[in-house]
Coordinates of C-alpha atoms in Angstrom, one line a residue:
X1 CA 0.0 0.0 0.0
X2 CA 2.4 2.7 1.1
X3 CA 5.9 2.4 1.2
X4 CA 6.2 2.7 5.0
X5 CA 3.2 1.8 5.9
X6 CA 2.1 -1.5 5.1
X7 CA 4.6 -2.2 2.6
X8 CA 4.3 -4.8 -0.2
X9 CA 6.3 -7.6 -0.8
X10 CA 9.3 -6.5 -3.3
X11 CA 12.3 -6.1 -1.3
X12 CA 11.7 -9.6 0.0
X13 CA 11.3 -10.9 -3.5
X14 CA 14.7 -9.1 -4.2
X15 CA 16.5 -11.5 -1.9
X16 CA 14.6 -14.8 -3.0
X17 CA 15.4 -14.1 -6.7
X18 CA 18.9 -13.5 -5.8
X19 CA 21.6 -16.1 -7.3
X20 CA 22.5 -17.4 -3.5
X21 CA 19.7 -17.7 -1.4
X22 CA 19.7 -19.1 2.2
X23 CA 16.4 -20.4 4.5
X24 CA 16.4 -17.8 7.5
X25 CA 12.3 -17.8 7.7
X26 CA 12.6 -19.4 11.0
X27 CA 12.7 -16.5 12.1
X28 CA 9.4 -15.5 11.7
X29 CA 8.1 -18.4 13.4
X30 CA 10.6 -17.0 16.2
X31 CA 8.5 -13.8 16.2
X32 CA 5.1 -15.5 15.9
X33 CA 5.4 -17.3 19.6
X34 CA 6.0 -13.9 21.2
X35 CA 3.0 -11.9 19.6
X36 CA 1.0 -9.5 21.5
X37 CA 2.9 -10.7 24.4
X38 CA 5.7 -9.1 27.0
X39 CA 8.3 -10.3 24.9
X40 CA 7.1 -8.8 21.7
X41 CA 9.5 -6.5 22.3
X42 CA 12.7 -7.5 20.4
X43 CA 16.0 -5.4 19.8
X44 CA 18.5 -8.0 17.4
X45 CA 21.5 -6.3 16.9
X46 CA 24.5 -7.6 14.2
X47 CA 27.6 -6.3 12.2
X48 CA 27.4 -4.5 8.8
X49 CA 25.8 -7.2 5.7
X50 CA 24.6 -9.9 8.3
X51 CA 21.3 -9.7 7.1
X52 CA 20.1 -6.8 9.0
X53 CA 17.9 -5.7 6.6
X54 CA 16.7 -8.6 4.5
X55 CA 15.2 -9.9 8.2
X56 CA 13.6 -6.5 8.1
X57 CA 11.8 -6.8 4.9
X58 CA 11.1 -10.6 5.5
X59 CA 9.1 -10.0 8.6
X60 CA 7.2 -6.8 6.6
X61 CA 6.8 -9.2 3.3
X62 CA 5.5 -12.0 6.1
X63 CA 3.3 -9.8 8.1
X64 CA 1.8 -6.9 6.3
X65 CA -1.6 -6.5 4.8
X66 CA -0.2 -4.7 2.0
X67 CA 1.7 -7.8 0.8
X68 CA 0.6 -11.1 -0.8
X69 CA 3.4 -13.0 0.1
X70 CA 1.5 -16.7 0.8
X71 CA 3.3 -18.1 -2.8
X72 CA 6.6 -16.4 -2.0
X73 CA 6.5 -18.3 1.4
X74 CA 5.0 -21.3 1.0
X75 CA 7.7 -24.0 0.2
X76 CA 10.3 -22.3 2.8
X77 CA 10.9 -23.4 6.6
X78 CA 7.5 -20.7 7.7
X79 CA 5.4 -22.7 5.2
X80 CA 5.4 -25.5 7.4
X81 CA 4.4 -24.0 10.7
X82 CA 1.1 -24.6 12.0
X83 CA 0.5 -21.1 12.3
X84 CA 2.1 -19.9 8.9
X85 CA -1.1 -18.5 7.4
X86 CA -2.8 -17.6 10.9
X87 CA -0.7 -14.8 10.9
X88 CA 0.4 -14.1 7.1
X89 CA -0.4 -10.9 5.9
X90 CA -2.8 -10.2 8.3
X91 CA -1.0 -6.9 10.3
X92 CA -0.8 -3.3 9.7
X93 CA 3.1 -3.1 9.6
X94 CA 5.2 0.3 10.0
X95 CA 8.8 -0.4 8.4
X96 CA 11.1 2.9 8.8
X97 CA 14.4 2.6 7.8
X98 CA 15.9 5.0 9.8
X99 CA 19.4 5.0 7.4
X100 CA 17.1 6.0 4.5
X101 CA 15.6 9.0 6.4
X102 CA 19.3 10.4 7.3
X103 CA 20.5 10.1 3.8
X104 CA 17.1 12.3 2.7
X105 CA 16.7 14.6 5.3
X106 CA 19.1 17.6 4.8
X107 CA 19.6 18.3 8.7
X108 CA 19.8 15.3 10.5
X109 CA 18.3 17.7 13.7
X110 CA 14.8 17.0 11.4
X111 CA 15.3 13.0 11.0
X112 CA 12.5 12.9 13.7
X113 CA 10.0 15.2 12.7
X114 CA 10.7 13.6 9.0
X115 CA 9.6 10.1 10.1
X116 CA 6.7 11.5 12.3
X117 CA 5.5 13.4 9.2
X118 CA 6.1 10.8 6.4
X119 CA 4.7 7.9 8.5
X120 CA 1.5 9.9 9.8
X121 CA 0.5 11.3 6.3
X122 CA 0.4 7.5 5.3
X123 CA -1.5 6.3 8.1
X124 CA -4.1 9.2 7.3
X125 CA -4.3 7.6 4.3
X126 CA -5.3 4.3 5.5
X127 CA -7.3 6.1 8.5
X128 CA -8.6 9.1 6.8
X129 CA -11.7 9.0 9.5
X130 CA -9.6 8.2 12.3
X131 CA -6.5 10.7 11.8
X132 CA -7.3 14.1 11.5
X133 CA -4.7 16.9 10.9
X134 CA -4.9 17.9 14.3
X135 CA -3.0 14.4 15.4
X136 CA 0.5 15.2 15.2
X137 CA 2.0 12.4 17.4
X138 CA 2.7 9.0 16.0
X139 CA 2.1 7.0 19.2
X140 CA -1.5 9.2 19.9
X141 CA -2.3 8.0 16.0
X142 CA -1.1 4.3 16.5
X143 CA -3.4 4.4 19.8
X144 CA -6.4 6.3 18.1
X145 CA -6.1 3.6 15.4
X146 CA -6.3 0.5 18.2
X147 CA -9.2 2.5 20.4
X148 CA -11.5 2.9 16.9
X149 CA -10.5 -0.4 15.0
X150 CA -9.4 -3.1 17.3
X151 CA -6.0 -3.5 15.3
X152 CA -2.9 -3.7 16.7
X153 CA 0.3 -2.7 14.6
X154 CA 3.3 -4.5 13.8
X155 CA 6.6 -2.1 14.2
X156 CA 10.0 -2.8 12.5
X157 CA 12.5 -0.3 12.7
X158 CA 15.8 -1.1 10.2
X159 CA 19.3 1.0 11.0
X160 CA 17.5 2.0 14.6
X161 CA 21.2 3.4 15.9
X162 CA 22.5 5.2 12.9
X163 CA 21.4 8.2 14.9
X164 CA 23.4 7.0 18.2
X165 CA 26.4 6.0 15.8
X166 CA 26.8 8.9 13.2
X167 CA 25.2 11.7 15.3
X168 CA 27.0 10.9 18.6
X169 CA 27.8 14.2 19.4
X170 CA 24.6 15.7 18.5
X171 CA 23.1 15.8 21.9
X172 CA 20.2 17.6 20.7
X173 CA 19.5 14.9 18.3
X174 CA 20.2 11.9 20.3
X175 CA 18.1 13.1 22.8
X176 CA 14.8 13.8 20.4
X177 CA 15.5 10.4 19.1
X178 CA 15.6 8.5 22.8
X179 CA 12.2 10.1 23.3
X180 CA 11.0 9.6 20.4
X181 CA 11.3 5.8 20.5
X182 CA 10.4 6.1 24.4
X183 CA 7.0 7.0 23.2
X184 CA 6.4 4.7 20.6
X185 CA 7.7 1.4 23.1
X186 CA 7.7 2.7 26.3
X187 CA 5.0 2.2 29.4
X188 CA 1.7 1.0 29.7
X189 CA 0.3 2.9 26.7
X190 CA 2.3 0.9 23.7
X191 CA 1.3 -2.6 24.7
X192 CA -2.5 -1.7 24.0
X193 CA -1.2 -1.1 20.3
X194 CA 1.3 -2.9 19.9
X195 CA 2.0 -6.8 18.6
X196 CA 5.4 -6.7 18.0
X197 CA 8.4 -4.5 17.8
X198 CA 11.7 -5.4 16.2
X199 CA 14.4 -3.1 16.1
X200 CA 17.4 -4.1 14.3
X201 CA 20.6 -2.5 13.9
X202 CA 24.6 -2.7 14.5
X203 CA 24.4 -1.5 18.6
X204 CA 22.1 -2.9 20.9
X205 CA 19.5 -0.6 22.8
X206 CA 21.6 2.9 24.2
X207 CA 21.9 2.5 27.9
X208 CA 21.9 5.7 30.3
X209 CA 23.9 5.6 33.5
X210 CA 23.4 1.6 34.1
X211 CA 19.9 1.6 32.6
X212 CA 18.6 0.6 29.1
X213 CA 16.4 3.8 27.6
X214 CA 14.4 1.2 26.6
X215 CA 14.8 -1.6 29.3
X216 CA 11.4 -3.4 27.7
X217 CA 13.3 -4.7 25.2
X218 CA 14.6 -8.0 24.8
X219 CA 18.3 -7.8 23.4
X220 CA 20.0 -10.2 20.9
X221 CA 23.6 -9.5 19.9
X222 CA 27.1 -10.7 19.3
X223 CA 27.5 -10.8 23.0
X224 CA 24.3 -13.1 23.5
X225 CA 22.4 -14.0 20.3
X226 CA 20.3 -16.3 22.8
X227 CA 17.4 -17.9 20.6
X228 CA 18.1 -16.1 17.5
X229 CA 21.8 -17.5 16.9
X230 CA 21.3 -18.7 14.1
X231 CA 19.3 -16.1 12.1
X232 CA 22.2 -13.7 12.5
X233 CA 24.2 -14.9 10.0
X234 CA 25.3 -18.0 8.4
X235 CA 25.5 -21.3 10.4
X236 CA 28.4 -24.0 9.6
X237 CA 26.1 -26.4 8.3
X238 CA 24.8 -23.7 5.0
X239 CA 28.4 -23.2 4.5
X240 CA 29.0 -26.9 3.9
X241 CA 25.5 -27.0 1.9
X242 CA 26.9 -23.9 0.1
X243 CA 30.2 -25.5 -0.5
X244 CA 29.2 -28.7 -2.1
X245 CA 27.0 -27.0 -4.4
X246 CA 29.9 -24.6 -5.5
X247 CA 32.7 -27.1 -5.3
X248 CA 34.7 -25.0 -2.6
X249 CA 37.1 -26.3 -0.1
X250 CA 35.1 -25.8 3.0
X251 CA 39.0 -25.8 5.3
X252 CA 39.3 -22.7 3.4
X253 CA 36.3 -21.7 3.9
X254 CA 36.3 -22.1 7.7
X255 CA 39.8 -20.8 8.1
X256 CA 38.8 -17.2 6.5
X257 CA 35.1 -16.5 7.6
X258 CA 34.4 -18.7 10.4
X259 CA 35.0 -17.6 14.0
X260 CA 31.9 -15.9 15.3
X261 CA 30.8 -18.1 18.2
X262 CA 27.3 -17.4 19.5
X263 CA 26.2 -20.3 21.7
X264 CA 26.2 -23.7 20.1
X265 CA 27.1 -22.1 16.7
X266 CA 29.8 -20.8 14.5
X267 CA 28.4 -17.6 12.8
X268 CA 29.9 -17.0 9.0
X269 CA 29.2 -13.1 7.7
X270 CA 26.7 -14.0 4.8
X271 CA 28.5 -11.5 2.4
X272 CA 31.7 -12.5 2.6
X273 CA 30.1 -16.0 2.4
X274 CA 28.1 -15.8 -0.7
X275 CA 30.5 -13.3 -2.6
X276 CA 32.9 -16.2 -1.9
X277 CA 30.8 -18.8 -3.8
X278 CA 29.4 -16.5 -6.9
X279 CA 33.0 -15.0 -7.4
X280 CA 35.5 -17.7 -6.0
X281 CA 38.3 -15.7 -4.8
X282 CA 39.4 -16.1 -1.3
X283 CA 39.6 -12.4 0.2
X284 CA 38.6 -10.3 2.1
X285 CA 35.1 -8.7 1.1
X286 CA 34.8 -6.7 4.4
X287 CA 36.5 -3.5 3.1
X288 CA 33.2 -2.5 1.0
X289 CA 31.5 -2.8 4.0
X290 CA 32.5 -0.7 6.6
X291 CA 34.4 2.5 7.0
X292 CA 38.2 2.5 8.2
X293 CA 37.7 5.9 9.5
X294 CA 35.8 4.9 12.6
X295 CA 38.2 1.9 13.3
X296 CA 41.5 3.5 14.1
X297 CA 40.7 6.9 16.0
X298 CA 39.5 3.9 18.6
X299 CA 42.3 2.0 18.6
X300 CA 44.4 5.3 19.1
X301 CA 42.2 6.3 22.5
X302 CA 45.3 6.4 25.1
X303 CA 43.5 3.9 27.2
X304 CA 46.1 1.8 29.1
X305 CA 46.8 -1.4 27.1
X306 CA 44.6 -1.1 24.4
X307 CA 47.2 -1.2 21.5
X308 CA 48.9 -4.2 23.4
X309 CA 45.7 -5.7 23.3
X310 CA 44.9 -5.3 19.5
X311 CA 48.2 -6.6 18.6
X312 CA 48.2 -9.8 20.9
X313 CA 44.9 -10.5 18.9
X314 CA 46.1 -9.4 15.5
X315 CA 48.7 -12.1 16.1
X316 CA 46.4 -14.9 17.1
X317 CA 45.7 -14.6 20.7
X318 CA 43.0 -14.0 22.8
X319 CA 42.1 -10.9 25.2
X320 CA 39.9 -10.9 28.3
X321 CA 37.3 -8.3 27.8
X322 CA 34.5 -6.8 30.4
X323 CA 31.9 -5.9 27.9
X324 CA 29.3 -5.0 30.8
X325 CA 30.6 -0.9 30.8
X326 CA 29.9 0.1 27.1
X327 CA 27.2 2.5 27.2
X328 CA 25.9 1.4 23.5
X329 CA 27.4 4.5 22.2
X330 CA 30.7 5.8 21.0
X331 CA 30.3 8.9 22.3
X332 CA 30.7 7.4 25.9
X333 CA 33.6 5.6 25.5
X334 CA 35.9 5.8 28.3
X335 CA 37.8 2.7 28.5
X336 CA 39.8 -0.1 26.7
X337 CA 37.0 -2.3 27.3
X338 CA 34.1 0.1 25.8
X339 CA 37.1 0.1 22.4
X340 CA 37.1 -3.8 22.3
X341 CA 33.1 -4.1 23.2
X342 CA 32.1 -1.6 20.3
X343 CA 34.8 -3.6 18.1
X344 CA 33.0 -7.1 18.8
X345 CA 29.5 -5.0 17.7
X346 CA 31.2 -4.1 14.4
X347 CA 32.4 -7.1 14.2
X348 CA 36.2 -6.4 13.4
X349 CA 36.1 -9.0 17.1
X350 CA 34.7 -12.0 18.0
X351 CA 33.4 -12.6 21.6
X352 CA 33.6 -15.8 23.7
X353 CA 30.5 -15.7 26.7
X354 CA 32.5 -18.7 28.3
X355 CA 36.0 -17.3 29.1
X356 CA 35.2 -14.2 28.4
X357 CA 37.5 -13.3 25.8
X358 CA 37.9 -11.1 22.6
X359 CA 39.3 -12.4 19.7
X360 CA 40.5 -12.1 16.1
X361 CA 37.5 -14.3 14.2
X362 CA 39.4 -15.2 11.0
X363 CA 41.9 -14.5 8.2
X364 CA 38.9 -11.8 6.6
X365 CA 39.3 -9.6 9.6
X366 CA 42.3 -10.3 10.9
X367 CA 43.8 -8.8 7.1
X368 CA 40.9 -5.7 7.1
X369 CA 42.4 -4.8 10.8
X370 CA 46.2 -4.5 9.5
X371 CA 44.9 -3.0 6.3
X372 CA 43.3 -0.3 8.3
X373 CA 45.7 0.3 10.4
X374 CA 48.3 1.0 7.3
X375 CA 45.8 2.7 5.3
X376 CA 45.5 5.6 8.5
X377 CA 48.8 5.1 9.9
X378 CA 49.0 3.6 13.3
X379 CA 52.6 4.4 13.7
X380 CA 52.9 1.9 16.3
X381 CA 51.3 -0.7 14.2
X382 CA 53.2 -0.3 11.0
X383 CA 56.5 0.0 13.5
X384 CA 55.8 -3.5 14.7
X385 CA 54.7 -5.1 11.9
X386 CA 58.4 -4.0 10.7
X387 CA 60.3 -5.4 13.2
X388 CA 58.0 -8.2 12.9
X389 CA 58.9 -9.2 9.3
X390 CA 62.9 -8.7 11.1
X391 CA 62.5 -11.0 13.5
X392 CA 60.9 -13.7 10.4
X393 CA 63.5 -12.9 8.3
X394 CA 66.3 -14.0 10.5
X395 CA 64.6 -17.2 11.4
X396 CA 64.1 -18.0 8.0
X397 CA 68.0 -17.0 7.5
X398 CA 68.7 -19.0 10.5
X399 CA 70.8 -16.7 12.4
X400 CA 69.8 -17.2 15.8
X401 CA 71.6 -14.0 17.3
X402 CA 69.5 -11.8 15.9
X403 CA 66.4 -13.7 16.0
X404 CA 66.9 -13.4 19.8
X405 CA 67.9 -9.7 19.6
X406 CA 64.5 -9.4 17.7
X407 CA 62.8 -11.0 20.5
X408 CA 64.3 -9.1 23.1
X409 CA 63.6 -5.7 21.3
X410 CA 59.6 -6.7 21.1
X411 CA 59.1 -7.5 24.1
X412 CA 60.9 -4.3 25.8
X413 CA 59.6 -1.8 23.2
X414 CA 55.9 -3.1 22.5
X415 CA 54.6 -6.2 24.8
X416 CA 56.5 -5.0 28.3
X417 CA 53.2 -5.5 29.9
X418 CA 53.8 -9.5 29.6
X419 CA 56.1 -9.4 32.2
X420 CA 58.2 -12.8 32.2
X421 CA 57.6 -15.3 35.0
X422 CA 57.6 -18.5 33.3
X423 CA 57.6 -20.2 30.0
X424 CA 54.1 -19.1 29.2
X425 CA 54.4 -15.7 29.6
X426 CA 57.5 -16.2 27.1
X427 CA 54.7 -18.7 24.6
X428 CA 52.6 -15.5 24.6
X429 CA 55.7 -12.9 23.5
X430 CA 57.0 -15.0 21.1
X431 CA 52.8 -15.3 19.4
X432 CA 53.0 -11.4 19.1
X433 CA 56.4 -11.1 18.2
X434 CA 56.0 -13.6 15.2
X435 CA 53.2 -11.5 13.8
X436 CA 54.6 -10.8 10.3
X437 CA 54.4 -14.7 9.5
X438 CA 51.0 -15.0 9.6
X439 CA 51.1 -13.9 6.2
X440 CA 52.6 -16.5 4.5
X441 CA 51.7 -19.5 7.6
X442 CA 48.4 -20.3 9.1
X443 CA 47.9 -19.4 12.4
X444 CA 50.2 -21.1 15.0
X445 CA 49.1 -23.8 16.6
X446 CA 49.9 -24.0 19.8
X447 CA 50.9 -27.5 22.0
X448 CA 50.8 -29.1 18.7
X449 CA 50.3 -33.0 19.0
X450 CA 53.6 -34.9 17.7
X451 CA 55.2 -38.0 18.0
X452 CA 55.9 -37.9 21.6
X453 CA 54.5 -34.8 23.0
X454 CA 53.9 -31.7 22.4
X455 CA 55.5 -28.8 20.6
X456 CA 55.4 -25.3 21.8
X457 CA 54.5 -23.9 18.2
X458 CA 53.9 -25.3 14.9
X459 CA 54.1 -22.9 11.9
X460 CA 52.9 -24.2 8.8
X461 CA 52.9 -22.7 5.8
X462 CA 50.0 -21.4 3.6
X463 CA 49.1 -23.1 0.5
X464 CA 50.3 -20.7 -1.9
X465 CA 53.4 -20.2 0.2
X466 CA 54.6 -23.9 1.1
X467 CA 57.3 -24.2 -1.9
X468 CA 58.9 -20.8 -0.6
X469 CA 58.4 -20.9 2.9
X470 CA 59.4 -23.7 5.5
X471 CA 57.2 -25.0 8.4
X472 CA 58.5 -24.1 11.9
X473 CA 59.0 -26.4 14.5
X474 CA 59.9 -23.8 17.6
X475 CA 60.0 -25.2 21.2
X476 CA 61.0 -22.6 24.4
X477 CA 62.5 -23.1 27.4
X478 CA 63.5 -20.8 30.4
X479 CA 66.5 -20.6 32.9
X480 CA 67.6 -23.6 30.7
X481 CA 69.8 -23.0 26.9
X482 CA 68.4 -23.4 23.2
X483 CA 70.4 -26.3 22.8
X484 CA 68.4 -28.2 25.1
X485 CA 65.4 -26.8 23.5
X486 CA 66.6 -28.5 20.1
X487 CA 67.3 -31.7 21.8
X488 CA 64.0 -32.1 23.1
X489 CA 62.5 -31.5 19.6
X490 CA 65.1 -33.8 17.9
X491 CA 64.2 -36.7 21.0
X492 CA 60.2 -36.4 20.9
X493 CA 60.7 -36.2 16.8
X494 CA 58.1 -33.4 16.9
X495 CA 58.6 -32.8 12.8
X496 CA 57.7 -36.3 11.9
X497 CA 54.5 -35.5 12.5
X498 CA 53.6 -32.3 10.1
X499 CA 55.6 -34.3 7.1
X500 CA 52.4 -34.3 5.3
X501 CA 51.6 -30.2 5.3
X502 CA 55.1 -29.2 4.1
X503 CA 58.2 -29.7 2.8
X504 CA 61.1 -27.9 4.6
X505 CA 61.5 -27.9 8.1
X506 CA 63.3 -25.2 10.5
X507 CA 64.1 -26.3 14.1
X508 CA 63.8 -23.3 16.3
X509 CA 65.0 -23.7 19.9
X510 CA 64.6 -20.6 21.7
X511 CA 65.3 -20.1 26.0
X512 CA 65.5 -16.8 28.6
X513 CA 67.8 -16.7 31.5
X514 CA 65.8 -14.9 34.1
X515 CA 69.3 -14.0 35.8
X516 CA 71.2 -12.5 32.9
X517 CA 67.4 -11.0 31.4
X518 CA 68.6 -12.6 28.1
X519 CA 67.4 -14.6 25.1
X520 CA 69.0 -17.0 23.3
X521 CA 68.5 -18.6 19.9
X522 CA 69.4 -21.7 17.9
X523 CA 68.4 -22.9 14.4
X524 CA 68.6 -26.1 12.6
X525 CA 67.3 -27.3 9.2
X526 CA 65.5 -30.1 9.4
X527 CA 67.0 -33.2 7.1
X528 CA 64.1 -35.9 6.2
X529 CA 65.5 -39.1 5.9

């Protein structure tokens, strides 16, 4: 009917008639248990391209009057609910697109008034008894509209935090927006008119002092996806479907787009997923997606440990995170854990709810986060990475010294928060400082099974790479020598066991004397018999 209120069915049809299509209708039947009830009130928050907005225009194509979507529906997962027609097309939906409203307004302090205006003058259409000109309130219309018909609306609001995120320090217009949503959702008044909200956007729900602004709301992120895990983006098992239809190697797959664990499931980004299997190239499709520019001015805050902290998971490791201070907003950023909270939003992090650590997800983002830091110069980032590729150079050379000069010089200049206390602490200096080889290696494993043991790292190198580049057998020890540290990977015949991934093999023993606060370094090639 209108294209805000009660929209047809045409965006939806835009995503089933797309080349790559993947099921996520369960959703709907998600939405349809909660219904007019006091969980109708859903905010399901994700990163840029993970289906924000093709959920949006499914539930609108599902719900509204102004679609016929039974045919479009029919043979997918909804089809075969019980209740699939009991609700199909039988609400009067609102669908604002709050992105859409910024990009056309010319002052974003008139976003609000713009919806208000837009939306009402089509609901006077539909109501032109009901909504006089005199009704200039959205939530008085939506509740004039319940008192003389009965009906109750269905709400979706796409981009809801564009305002939060790209207006930050527009306090003016933050705080019209808060209220604005506050009376369309909030208090006694809403639920009389009301059978479902869904918000959906990249932050969850703005919280003030320790309180959501809009604490009715049932949250779903990349923190907790709880029931919806699976709608937010691609599960493991499409990606296999996916791959055995286009012939990829689903390894590959996994190692550069898997990594996003929400509950029981690994989460792939859909874009990077399906641009994989219509254009075949292994990269990284994440740079179309979001801006740099609000990336590095974060990573820059002078919050204690914060640059420490990107690098350790840059090079493979994983960062414990408090993600229960970030107000939902960048303007309120005040620590390193707000940085690394908003980062697992975006999705440039991944988040695990057991251990509570932050993490690099996969190869994709792990190559957008040093390409962002070179494209707006993170001097200490681009420093590193140089002494970095020093430090892999002389291994490769084999020239111990200054591989444990190069050592030595990371951890005093860069990581000196690790301070050394044992053999671990050394495992987690030696991850950073070998950061450079995760270009041409997979990432390290660490206590790698071999013949008799375990080593301390395993690099082994990447496809492309494995006729240039040797694997790395590298074992530490501390307060003993690197000889020993040889030994005992020459004894346990840790390389007999990675044979089959490469052809050259480097023996790296490396060892710190606490007393004379030294490292020391020996290399071996490894000859196959």
């Amino acid at each position: 009917m209108g294209r805000f209120v009660n929209p047809d069915n045409s965006a939806f049809q835009a995503a089933l008639n797309s080349r790559i299509y993947v099921d996520k209708t369960g959703l709907i039947v998600c939405m349809n248990e909660v219904l007019d009830s006091t969980d109708a009130y859903i905010c399901n928050s994700r990163p840029r391209r993970f289906g924000k907005s093709y959920a949006a225009n499914m539930l609108a194509a599902y719900y509204s009057k102004g679609a016929e979507s039974e045919k479009m529906f029919s043979d997918l997962e909804i089809g075969q609910s019980e209740d699939f027609k009991k609700h199909l097309n039988k609400y009067d939906v609102i669908h604002i697109d709050v992105q859409w409203f910024l990009i056309n307004c010319e002052d974003a302090d008139n976003v609000v008034p713009y919806i208000t205006r837009v939306v009402l003058d089509e609901l006077r259409e539909v109501y032109p008894e009901i909504l006089r000109q005199e009704v200039v309130s959205l939530p008085d219309a939506l509740s004039l509209v319940k008192d003389k018909t009965g009906r109750k609306f269905i709400i979706i609001i796409d981009e809801w935090d564009v305002l939060i995120r790209d207006e930050s320090a527009n306090k003016k217009v933050q705080d019209e927006y808060i209220r604005f949503l506050r009376g369309m959702f909030k208090g006694t008044e809403p639920t009389k008119y009301i059978q479902l909200a869904y918000l959906t956007g990249i932050l969850p729900i703005k919280k003030e002092k320790t309180q959501s602004a809009l604490n009715n709301f049932r949250e779903y992120s990349m923190l907790n996806a709880g029931c919806l895990a699976s709608y937010i983006g691609f599960t493991e098992d499409e990606v296999k479907a996916l791959c055995e239809t286009y012939k990829k190697d689903f390894t590959e797959v996994k190692r550069w787009y898997d990594g996003y664990q929400l509950g029981k499931y690994h989460i792939y980004n859909p874009n990077a997923v399906v641009n994989l299997m219509a254009d075949g190239n292994f990269q990284s499709y994440w740079s179309g997606t979001a801006s740099y520019d609000s990336i590095v001015p974060l990573i820059n805050m002078d919050f204690d440990g914060l640059k420490t902290a990107i690098i350790e998971m840059v090079s493979g490791a994983s960062v414990e995170v408090d993600v229960g201070s970030f107000q939902n907003d960048v303007e309120n950023i005040v620590n390193k854990d707000d940085v690394l909270t908003y980062l697992i939003h975006m999705g440039y992090l991944a988040y695990s709810s057991v251990n509570r650590m932050a993490f690099v997800p996969n190869e994709e983002i792990r190559q957008e986060l040093i390409r962002a830091t070179k494209r707006k110069e993170w001097n200490e980032m681009l420093k590193f990475q140089q002494e970095s590729e020093d430090l892999l150079d002389a291994t490769l050379d084999m020239d111990g010294e200054i591989v444990a000069a190069q050592i030595e010089k990371i951890h005093e200049e860069y990581v000196s928060a690790i301070q050394y206390n044992n053999e671990n602490s050394l495992s987690s200096v030696l991850a950073l400082a070998y950061l450079s080889a995760m270009q041409y290696y997979f990432k390290p494993v660490r206590e790698f099974p071999t013949g008799r043991g375990f080593a301390d790292f395993v690099f082994i190198p990447k496809t492309e790479y494995r006729n240039d580049y040797p694997a790395l057998v590298v074992e530490l020890k501390w307060n003993k020598s690197a000889v020993s540290a040889l030994q005992q990977i020459k004894d346990k015949k840790y390389p007999d066991s990675i044979q089959k991934y490469a052809g050259n093999v480097l023996l790296v023993g490396i060892n710190y004397s606490k007393k004379e606060k030294k490292h020391e370094c020996m290399i071996e090639e490894y000859l196959k018999k």
